[in-house]
Amino acid sequence: MSQREWIEKDFYKELGVSSSASQDEIKKAYRKLARDLHPDANPGDTKAEERFKSVSEAHAVLSDPAKRKEYDETRKLFAGGGYGRGGFTPGAGGGFSQDFNIGDIFGQANAGDGGLGDLLGGLFNRGGTRTASRPRRGADVETETTLGFREAAQGVTVPLRMTSPSPCTTCHGSGAKPGTSPRVCPVCNGNGVISRNQGAFGFSEPCDECRGTGSIIDDPCVDCHGSGIQNRTRTITVRIPPGVSDGQKIRLAGQGEAGLRGAPSGDLYVTVHVSQDKVFGRNGDDLTLVLPVSYSELVLGTTVSVPTLEGRVGVKVPPGTADGRILRVRGRGVPKRGPSGGAGDLLVTVKVAVPQKLDDNAAEALKRYAEAEKTSGFDPRAGWAGA
């Protein structure tokens, strides 16, 4: 890719979003496109596969706030003709002349890892000199999984089956036929670029001999055709830690797309969705449940067996407990993450279950109780503002 091609590449257009799109909008657009263009959904469709790669490339930049900022600033700089002097000559579309060296702007300022040099793919030099090409790290990959409520609370190991670019199993990512190795490109001496000077400025372009990789493969691997990468379906076993919450992301280092010719792989981010449970709810590290009780149990008191994540426990309902009171069972909630360990609590809300129909004996007994209640002087509306 030439300097002009990179600068004029519109990652926002690739994802179909505006340049002011939020991170959530970018993520939603990528997920939809990745689902529609995935090789599994389009077997044998090379156009869909290429589009899938372009969309993944765009997402890798725009989903990272730091990379997105650098990308936006770079496009704004060149599109606005900000370097009209000193070698930058705005053209019909705000382009640049060939005697302008992009490395003069970004070379030293981003010499460390993670700078704009990484973003540009290591294609450009500075002042006619350049160190050997940095291998291009594979793109990060996102996927999703849905867990049951109790699986998420207690932790679980799940297999994830996915199709993505992975290191070639035949050449182990080198791109060369087993038993052979790539050799240093004699034209660019392994730099991946050819440099020439025009006056005070330098111009760099990818080496045609090695296509910017810095190395030449004389005998390519027959399975990956020299790329070192294959699209393959694999099953990854993922350990979901206890206490994971709905929408949380789990990062698996080095399980993303393979890097070019043996470069490090990207990371895999697994977004966890948690289904609802018929019994339990969750409030942070605390479990919640609603316990149906009778009026007599609240008045007289009782002990009721309730479920937890690890079996059943008895919960004591004190005499005279009010409807809606929350009873706390300590240490029976969701396991806490972090060095402190332990677990949250189980919060039991008691709720009176009113019988819809009573037999004659129960109805008579309730009437006698109501009369006795009045005789004792109890008034449920005593002190009520609406009385």
Short mmCIF file of C-alpha atoms in Angstrom, two decimals:
data_model
loop_
_atom_site.label_atom_id
_atom_site.label_comp_id
_atom_site.label_asym_id
_atom_site.label_seq_id
_atom_site.Cartn_x
_atom_site.Cartn_y
_atom_site.Cartn_z
CA MET A 1 0.00 0.00 0.00
CA SER A 2 1.45 3.41 -1.02
CA GLN A 3 1.42 6.54 1.14
CA ARG A 4 -1.44 8.03 -0.85
CA GLU A 5 -3.50 4.84 -0.68
CA TRP A 6 -3.23 4.65 3.11
CA ILE A 7 -4.02 8.31 3.70
CA GLU A 8 -7.04 8.18 1.39
CA LYS A 9 -8.39 4.91 2.79
CA ASP A 10 -11.70 5.60 4.53
CA PHE A 11 -12.22 3.18 7.41
CA TYR A 12 -15.48 4.90 8.35
CA LYS A 13 -16.86 4.21 4.89
CA GLU A 14 -15.81 0.58 5.18
CA LEU A 15 -18.04 0.21 8.26
CA GLY A 16 -20.82 2.47 6.92
CA VAL A 17 -20.65 4.95 9.82
CA SER A 18 -19.92 8.66 10.09
CA SER A 19 -16.61 10.00 11.36
CA SER A 20 -18.41 11.20 14.50
CA ALA A 21 -19.86 7.75 15.28
CA SER A 22 -19.65 6.57 18.88
CA GLN A 23 -17.72 3.46 19.90
CA ASP A 24 -21.03 1.62 20.37
CA GLU A 25 -22.16 2.56 16.84
CA ILE A 26 -18.85 1.38 15.41
CA LYS A 27 -19.10 -1.90 17.32
CA LYS A 28 -22.69 -2.52 16.19
CA ALA A 29 -21.85 -1.77 12.56
CA TYR A 30 -18.84 -4.10 12.66
CA ARG A 31 -20.79 -6.94 14.27
CA LYS A 32 -23.49 -6.76 11.61
CA LEU A 33 -21.03 -6.66 8.72
CA ALA A 34 -18.82 -9.38 10.21
CA ARG A 35 -21.85 -11.62 10.66
CA ASP A 36 -23.04 -11.03 7.07
CA LEU A 37 -19.59 -11.34 5.47
CA HIS A 38 -18.14 -14.13 7.63
CA PRO A 39 -16.54 -16.95 5.57
CA ASP A 40 -18.84 -19.47 7.28
CA ALA A 41 -21.87 -17.60 5.90
CA ASN A 42 -20.34 -17.19 2.43
CA PRO A 43 -18.40 -20.36 1.58
CA GLY A 44 -16.32 -19.95 -1.55
CA ASP A 45 -17.19 -16.26 -1.98
CA THR A 46 -13.81 -14.53 -2.41
CA LYS A 47 -15.37 -11.06 -2.63
CA ALA A 48 -17.12 -11.50 0.70
CA GLU A 49 -13.87 -12.79 2.20
CA GLU A 50 -11.92 -9.74 0.99
CA ARG A 51 -14.65 -7.44 2.27
CA PHE A 52 -14.56 -9.27 5.61
CA LYS A 53 -10.82 -8.58 5.85
CA SER A 54 -11.32 -4.89 4.98
CA VAL A 55 -14.04 -4.53 7.59
CA SER A 56 -11.85 -6.24 10.20
CA GLU A 57 -8.96 -3.92 9.34
CA ALA A 58 -11.19 -0.87 9.73
CA HIS A 59 -12.57 -2.12 13.05
CA ALA A 60 -9.08 -2.85 14.38
CA VAL A 61 -8.23 0.85 14.00
CA LEU A 62 -11.53 2.54 14.87
CA SER A 63 -12.31 0.36 17.90
CA ASP A 64 -9.05 1.44 19.57
CA PRO A 65 -9.47 5.04 20.83
CA ALA A 66 -5.73 5.79 20.59
CA LYS A 67 -5.39 4.42 17.05
CA ARG A 68 -8.59 6.12 15.97
CA LYS A 69 -7.32 9.48 17.23
CA GLU A 70 -4.05 9.09 15.33
CA TYR A 71 -5.91 8.01 12.20
CA ASP A 72 -8.30 10.97 12.37
CA GLU A 73 -5.48 13.44 12.96
CA THR A 74 -3.47 12.04 10.05
CA ARG A 75 -6.36 12.22 7.59
CA LYS A 76 -7.25 15.72 8.78
CA LEU A 77 -3.65 16.82 8.38
CA PHE A 78 -3.34 15.68 4.77
CA ALA A 79 -6.88 16.39 3.65
CA GLY A 80 -6.55 19.97 4.85
CA GLY A 81 -3.25 20.60 3.13
CA GLY A 82 -1.62 21.45 6.43
CA TYR A 83 1.87 20.89 5.03
CA GLY A 84 1.73 23.06 1.96
CA ARG A 85 5.26 24.25 2.65
CA GLY A 86 8.43 22.26 2.91
CA GLY A 87 7.52 19.59 0.39
CA PHE A 88 3.75 19.11 0.88
CA THR A 89 1.84 20.40 -2.14
CA PRO A 90 -1.96 20.25 -1.98
CA GLY A 91 -3.45 18.74 -5.09
CA ALA A 92 -6.95 18.52 -6.41
CA GLY A 93 -8.05 16.44 -3.46
CA GLY A 94 -5.68 17.79 -0.83
CA GLY A 95 -3.02 15.21 -1.76
CA PHE A 96 0.76 15.41 -1.50
CA SER A 97 3.69 15.52 -3.86
CA GLN A 98 6.14 12.67 -4.14
CA ASP A 99 8.98 14.62 -2.53
CA PHE A 100 7.15 14.71 0.80
CA ASN A 101 8.27 12.20 3.43
CA ILE A 102 5.59 11.28 5.94
CA GLY A 103 8.29 9.83 8.17
CA ASP A 104 9.69 13.35 8.78
CA ILE A 105 6.53 14.13 10.73
CA PHE A 106 5.98 10.90 12.60
CA GLY A 107 9.29 9.06 12.59
CA GLN A 108 10.86 10.15 15.87
CA ALA A 109 7.70 11.19 17.66
CA ASN A 110 6.36 7.63 17.50
CA ALA A 111 9.49 5.56 17.69
CA GLY A 112 8.09 3.33 20.44
CA ASP A 113 5.55 0.57 20.19
CA GLY A 114 1.95 1.61 19.67
CA GLY A 115 2.79 4.85 17.81
CA LEU A 116 1.64 5.94 14.39
CA GLY A 117 4.46 3.92 12.85
CA ASP A 118 2.57 0.78 13.86
CA LEU A 119 -0.65 2.23 12.46
CA LEU A 120 0.91 2.87 9.06
CA GLY A 121 2.02 -0.74 8.89
CA GLY A 122 5.75 0.06 8.95
CA LEU A 123 5.77 1.18 5.32
CA PHE A 124 7.42 4.59 5.53
CA ASN A 125 10.94 5.67 6.45
CA ARG A 126 12.51 8.82 7.79
CA GLY A 127 15.21 10.78 6.06
CA GLY A 128 16.18 7.90 3.78
CA THR A 129 17.12 5.55 6.65
CA ARG A 130 15.07 2.82 8.23
CA THR A 131 15.41 -0.15 10.49
CA ALA A 132 14.13 -3.56 9.47
CA SER A 133 10.37 -3.86 9.03
CA ARG A 134 8.43 -4.59 12.19
CA PRO A 135 6.25 -7.69 11.75
CA ARG A 136 2.60 -6.80 11.44
CA ARG A 137 0.59 -7.99 14.42
CA GLY A 138 -2.66 -9.79 13.69
CA ALA A 139 -5.96 -8.01 14.20
CA ASP A 140 -8.04 -8.47 17.33
CA VAL A 141 -11.17 -10.60 16.98
CA GLU A 142 -14.48 -10.31 18.81
CA THR A 143 -17.01 -13.04 19.46
CA GLU A 144 -19.91 -13.68 21.83
CA THR A 145 -21.22 -16.44 24.07
CA THR A 146 -24.35 -16.84 26.18
CA LEU A 147 -24.23 -18.43 29.63
CA GLY A 148 -26.85 -19.54 32.08
CA PHE A 149 -27.24 -17.37 35.17
CA ARG A 150 -25.71 -19.95 37.51
CA GLU A 151 -22.86 -20.73 35.09
CA ALA A 152 -21.91 -17.06 35.04
CA ALA A 153 -22.11 -16.80 38.82
CA GLN A 154 -20.08 -19.93 39.55
CA GLY A 155 -17.72 -19.92 36.55
CA VAL A 156 -17.61 -22.39 33.70
CA THR A 157 -15.41 -23.68 30.88
CA VAL A 158 -17.01 -23.36 27.45
CA PRO A 159 -15.81 -24.37 23.96
CA LEU A 160 -15.97 -21.67 21.29
CA ARG A 161 -15.98 -22.76 17.66
CA MET A 162 -14.89 -20.04 15.29
CA THR A 163 -13.47 -19.49 11.82
CA SER A 164 -10.74 -16.87 11.49
CA PRO A 165 -7.30 -16.31 9.93
CA SER A 166 -4.85 -18.47 11.91
CA PRO A 167 -1.18 -19.44 11.58
CA CYS A 168 -0.69 -22.01 8.86
CA THR A 169 -0.25 -25.40 10.50
CA THR A 170 2.03 -26.61 7.70
CA CYS A 171 4.69 -23.85 7.74
CA HIS A 172 3.91 -22.60 11.27
CA GLY A 173 3.32 -19.10 9.95
CA SER A 174 6.62 -18.57 8.10
CA GLY A 175 5.06 -18.79 4.63
CA ALA A 176 7.92 -20.99 3.40
CA LYS A 177 7.72 -24.65 2.50
CA PRO A 178 8.72 -26.88 5.45
CA GLY A 179 12.48 -27.35 5.45
CA THR A 180 13.12 -23.95 3.84
CA SER A 181 13.23 -20.39 5.16
CA PRO A 182 12.54 -16.92 3.74
CA ARG A 183 15.63 -14.95 2.69
CA VAL A 184 16.35 -11.26 3.12
CA CYS A 185 15.27 -9.21 0.12
CA PRO A 186 18.44 -8.15 -1.76
CA VAL A 187 16.79 -5.06 -3.24
CA CYS A 188 15.70 -3.35 0.00
CA ASN A 189 18.05 -5.25 2.34
CA GLY A 190 15.14 -6.37 4.46
CA ASN A 191 13.71 -2.91 5.01
CA GLY A 192 10.58 -3.50 2.97
CA VAL A 193 10.81 -0.07 1.33
CA ILE A 194 12.83 1.65 -1.35
CA SER A 195 13.97 5.18 -0.51
CA ARG A 196 15.10 8.01 -2.72
CA ASN A 197 15.84 11.66 -2.04
CA GLN A 198 14.66 14.73 -3.91
CA GLY A 199 16.46 17.76 -2.61
CA ALA A 200 15.93 18.11 1.13
CA PHE A 201 13.12 15.55 1.27
CA GLY A 202 12.94 11.79 1.10
CA PHE A 203 10.31 9.59 -0.50
CA SER A 204 9.65 5.98 0.37
CA GLU A 205 7.54 3.34 -1.32
CA PRO A 206 7.05 -0.38 -0.74
CA CYS A 207 9.66 -2.57 -2.36
CA ASP A 208 8.26 -4.21 -5.49
CA GLU A 209 10.55 -7.19 -5.16
CA CYS A 210 9.29 -8.34 -1.73
CA ARG A 211 6.01 -6.37 -1.68
CA GLY A 212 7.05 -4.51 1.42
CA THR A 213 7.68 -7.57 3.60
CA GLY A 214 11.49 -7.35 3.64
CA SER A 215 11.88 -11.01 2.76
CA ILE A 216 11.48 -13.29 -0.24
CA ILE A 217 10.10 -16.81 -0.22
CA ASP A 218 11.59 -18.86 -3.03
CA ASP A 219 9.60 -22.00 -2.23
CA PRO A 220 6.19 -21.00 -0.79
CA CYS A 221 4.15 -23.26 1.43
CA VAL A 222 1.63 -25.09 -0.76
CA ASP A 223 -1.15 -24.76 1.81
CA CYS A 224 -1.06 -21.00 2.54
CA HIS A 225 0.66 -19.93 -0.73
CA GLY A 226 3.36 -18.03 1.17
CA SER A 227 1.11 -15.88 3.37
CA GLY A 228 1.69 -17.89 6.55
CA ILE A 229 -2.05 -17.61 7.27
CA GLN A 230 -4.99 -19.92 6.70
CA ASN A 231 -8.69 -19.46 7.30
CA ARG A 232 -9.55 -22.41 9.49
CA THR A 233 -12.20 -23.47 11.92
CA ARG A 234 -10.93 -24.14 15.41
CA THR A 235 -12.36 -24.82 18.83
CA ILE A 236 -11.01 -22.75 21.72
CA THR A 237 -11.67 -23.72 25.32
CA VAL A 238 -12.42 -20.59 27.33
CA ARG A 239 -12.44 -20.49 31.11
CA ILE A 240 -15.09 -18.00 32.26
CA PRO A 241 -14.22 -16.86 35.81
CA PRO A 242 -16.86 -16.89 38.57
CA GLY A 243 -18.90 -13.73 38.97
CA VAL A 244 -18.80 -12.56 35.34
CA SER A 245 -21.60 -10.08 34.61
CA ASP A 246 -23.80 -9.57 31.57
CA GLY A 247 -21.98 -7.66 28.80
CA GLN A 248 -18.53 -8.20 30.28
CA LYS A 249 -15.61 -8.92 27.93
CA ILE A 250 -13.05 -11.66 28.49
CA ARG A 251 -9.66 -11.13 26.79
CA LEU A 252 -7.69 -14.09 25.49
CA ALA A 253 -4.21 -12.94 24.53
CA GLY A 254 -2.84 -14.26 21.24
CA GLN A 255 -6.07 -15.99 20.18
CA GLY A 256 -7.08 -13.44 17.51
CA GLU A 257 -6.08 -13.23 13.86
CA ALA A 258 -2.65 -14.53 12.96
CA GLY A 259 0.11 -12.03 12.25
CA LEU A 260 1.70 -11.87 8.82
CA ARG A 261 4.46 -14.44 8.33
CA GLY A 262 4.93 -15.42 11.95
CA ALA A 263 4.22 -12.03 13.55
CA PRO A 264 2.32 -12.11 16.89
CA SER A 265 -1.37 -12.89 16.72
CA GLY A 266 -3.99 -10.43 17.88
CA ASP A 267 -6.22 -10.98 20.89
CA LEU A 268 -9.67 -12.52 21.15
CA TYR A 269 -12.36 -10.64 23.07
CA VAL A 270 -15.35 -12.70 24.19
CA THR A 271 -18.46 -10.73 25.15
CA VAL A 272 -20.49 -12.68 27.70
CA HIS A 273 -24.28 -12.53 27.72
CA VAL A 274 -26.04 -13.91 30.79
CA SER A 275 -29.57 -15.30 30.60
CA GLN A 276 -32.10 -14.68 33.35
CA ASP A 277 -32.85 -17.20 36.09
CA LYS A 278 -36.31 -18.27 37.28
CA VAL A 279 -35.33 -17.99 40.95
CA PHE A 280 -32.36 -15.68 41.37
CA GLY A 281 -31.67 -12.07 40.52
CA ARG A 282 -28.40 -10.22 40.98
CA ASN A 283 -27.32 -6.94 42.52
CA GLY A 284 -23.56 -6.62 42.19
CA ASP A 285 -22.09 -9.53 44.16
CA ASP A 286 -25.37 -10.16 46.01
CA LEU A 287 -27.95 -12.71 44.93
CA THR A 288 -31.62 -11.81 45.34
CA LEU A 289 -34.78 -13.89 45.51
CA VAL A 290 -38.41 -13.41 46.52
CA LEU A 291 -39.71 -15.87 49.14
CA PRO A 292 -43.50 -16.46 49.22
CA VAL A 293 -44.81 -16.79 52.81
CA SER A 294 -48.20 -16.95 54.49
CA TYR A 295 -49.55 -14.27 56.80
CA SER A 296 -49.39 -16.64 59.75
CA GLU A 297 -45.71 -17.37 59.07
CA LEU A 298 -44.93 -13.65 59.23
CA VAL A 299 -46.93 -13.18 62.43
CA LEU A 300 -45.81 -16.29 64.29
CA GLY A 301 -42.35 -16.66 62.75
CA THR A 302 -40.89 -19.71 61.03
CA THR A 303 -37.82 -21.18 59.33
CA VAL A 304 -38.00 -21.69 55.55
CA SER A 305 -35.61 -23.68 53.30
CA VAL A 306 -34.38 -21.59 50.35
CA PRO A 307 -32.01 -22.42 47.47
CA THR A 308 -28.49 -21.02 47.04
CA LEU A 309 -25.82 -21.59 44.38
CA GLU A 310 -24.39 -24.42 46.49
CA GLY A 311 -27.46 -26.13 47.93
CA ARG A 312 -30.22 -25.10 50.33
CA VAL A 313 -30.09 -23.21 53.63
CA GLY A 314 -32.68 -22.45 56.30
CA VAL A 315 -33.75 -18.81 56.63
CA LYS A 316 -35.29 -17.75 59.92
CA VAL A 317 -38.32 -15.47 59.63
CA PRO A 318 -38.69 -13.68 63.01
CA PRO A 319 -42.21 -13.32 64.54
CA GLY A 320 -43.88 -10.09 63.46
CA THR A 321 -41.90 -9.73 60.24
CA ALA A 322 -43.41 -7.15 57.88
CA ASP A 323 -44.30 -8.01 54.30
CA GLY A 324 -41.49 -6.95 51.94
CA ARG A 325 -38.73 -7.15 54.56
CA ILE A 326 -35.31 -8.25 53.24
CA LEU A 327 -33.53 -10.98 55.18
CA ARG A 328 -29.77 -11.27 54.61
CA VAL A 329 -27.89 -14.57 54.45
CA ARG A 330 -24.20 -13.67 54.52
CA GLY A 331 -21.66 -15.28 52.19
CA ARG A 332 -24.20 -17.06 50.00
CA GLY A 333 -24.07 -14.70 47.02
CA VAL A 334 -21.85 -14.46 43.92
CA PRO A 335 -18.11 -15.21 44.36
CA LYS A 336 -16.17 -11.94 44.44
CA ARG A 337 -13.45 -11.31 41.89
CA GLY A 338 -10.07 -10.03 42.96
CA PRO A 339 -7.54 -10.84 45.68
CA SER A 340 -10.00 -10.32 48.56
CA GLY A 341 -12.05 -13.38 47.56
CA GLY A 342 -15.16 -14.33 49.46
CA ALA A 343 -18.70 -13.98 48.19
CA GLY A 344 -21.59 -11.56 48.34
CA ASP A 345 -24.79 -12.16 50.33
CA LEU A 346 -28.15 -13.73 49.57
CA LEU A 347 -30.93 -11.16 49.97
CA VAL A 348 -34.30 -12.80 50.63
CA THR A 349 -37.40 -10.61 50.24
CA VAL A 350 -40.46 -12.06 52.02
CA LYS A 351 -43.76 -11.57 50.23
CA VAL A 352 -47.17 -12.60 51.53
CA ALA A 353 -49.04 -15.05 49.34
CA VAL A 354 -52.78 -14.35 49.69
CA PRO A 355 -55.04 -17.41 49.25
CA GLN A 356 -57.59 -16.97 46.49
CA LYS A 357 -60.09 -19.32 48.15
CA LEU A 358 -60.56 -20.78 51.64
CA ASP A 359 -62.64 -23.76 52.75
CA ASP A 360 -65.33 -23.26 55.38
CA ASN A 361 -63.16 -24.22 58.33
CA ALA A 362 -60.33 -21.87 57.32
CA ALA A 363 -62.79 -19.02 56.63
CA GLU A 364 -64.46 -19.43 60.04
CA ALA A 365 -61.11 -19.54 61.79
CA LEU A 366 -60.02 -16.37 59.99
CA LYS A 367 -63.22 -14.58 61.01
CA ARG A 368 -62.68 -15.53 64.65
CA TYR A 369 -59.12 -14.26 64.38
CA ALA A 370 -60.32 -10.95 62.89
CA GLU A 371 -62.74 -10.47 65.81
CA ALA A 372 -60.01 -11.29 68.31
CA GLU A 373 -57.69 -8.87 66.54
CA LYS A 374 -60.21 -6.04 66.94
CA THR A 375 -60.77 -6.94 70.60
CA SER A 376 -57.04 -6.74 71.27
CA GLY A 377 -57.05 -3.15 69.99
CA PHE A 378 -54.90 -3.71 66.91
CA ASP A 379 -55.65 -1.22 64.11
CA PRO A 380 -53.65 -1.69 60.88
CA ARG A 381 -54.39 1.92 59.86
CA ALA A 382 -53.39 3.55 63.12
CA GLY A 383 -51.16 6.51 62.41
CA TRP A 384 -51.87 6.36 58.66
CA ALA A 385 -51.96 9.79 57.08
CA GLY A 386 -54.96 8.84 54.97
CA ALA A 387 -57.13 7.84 57.90
#
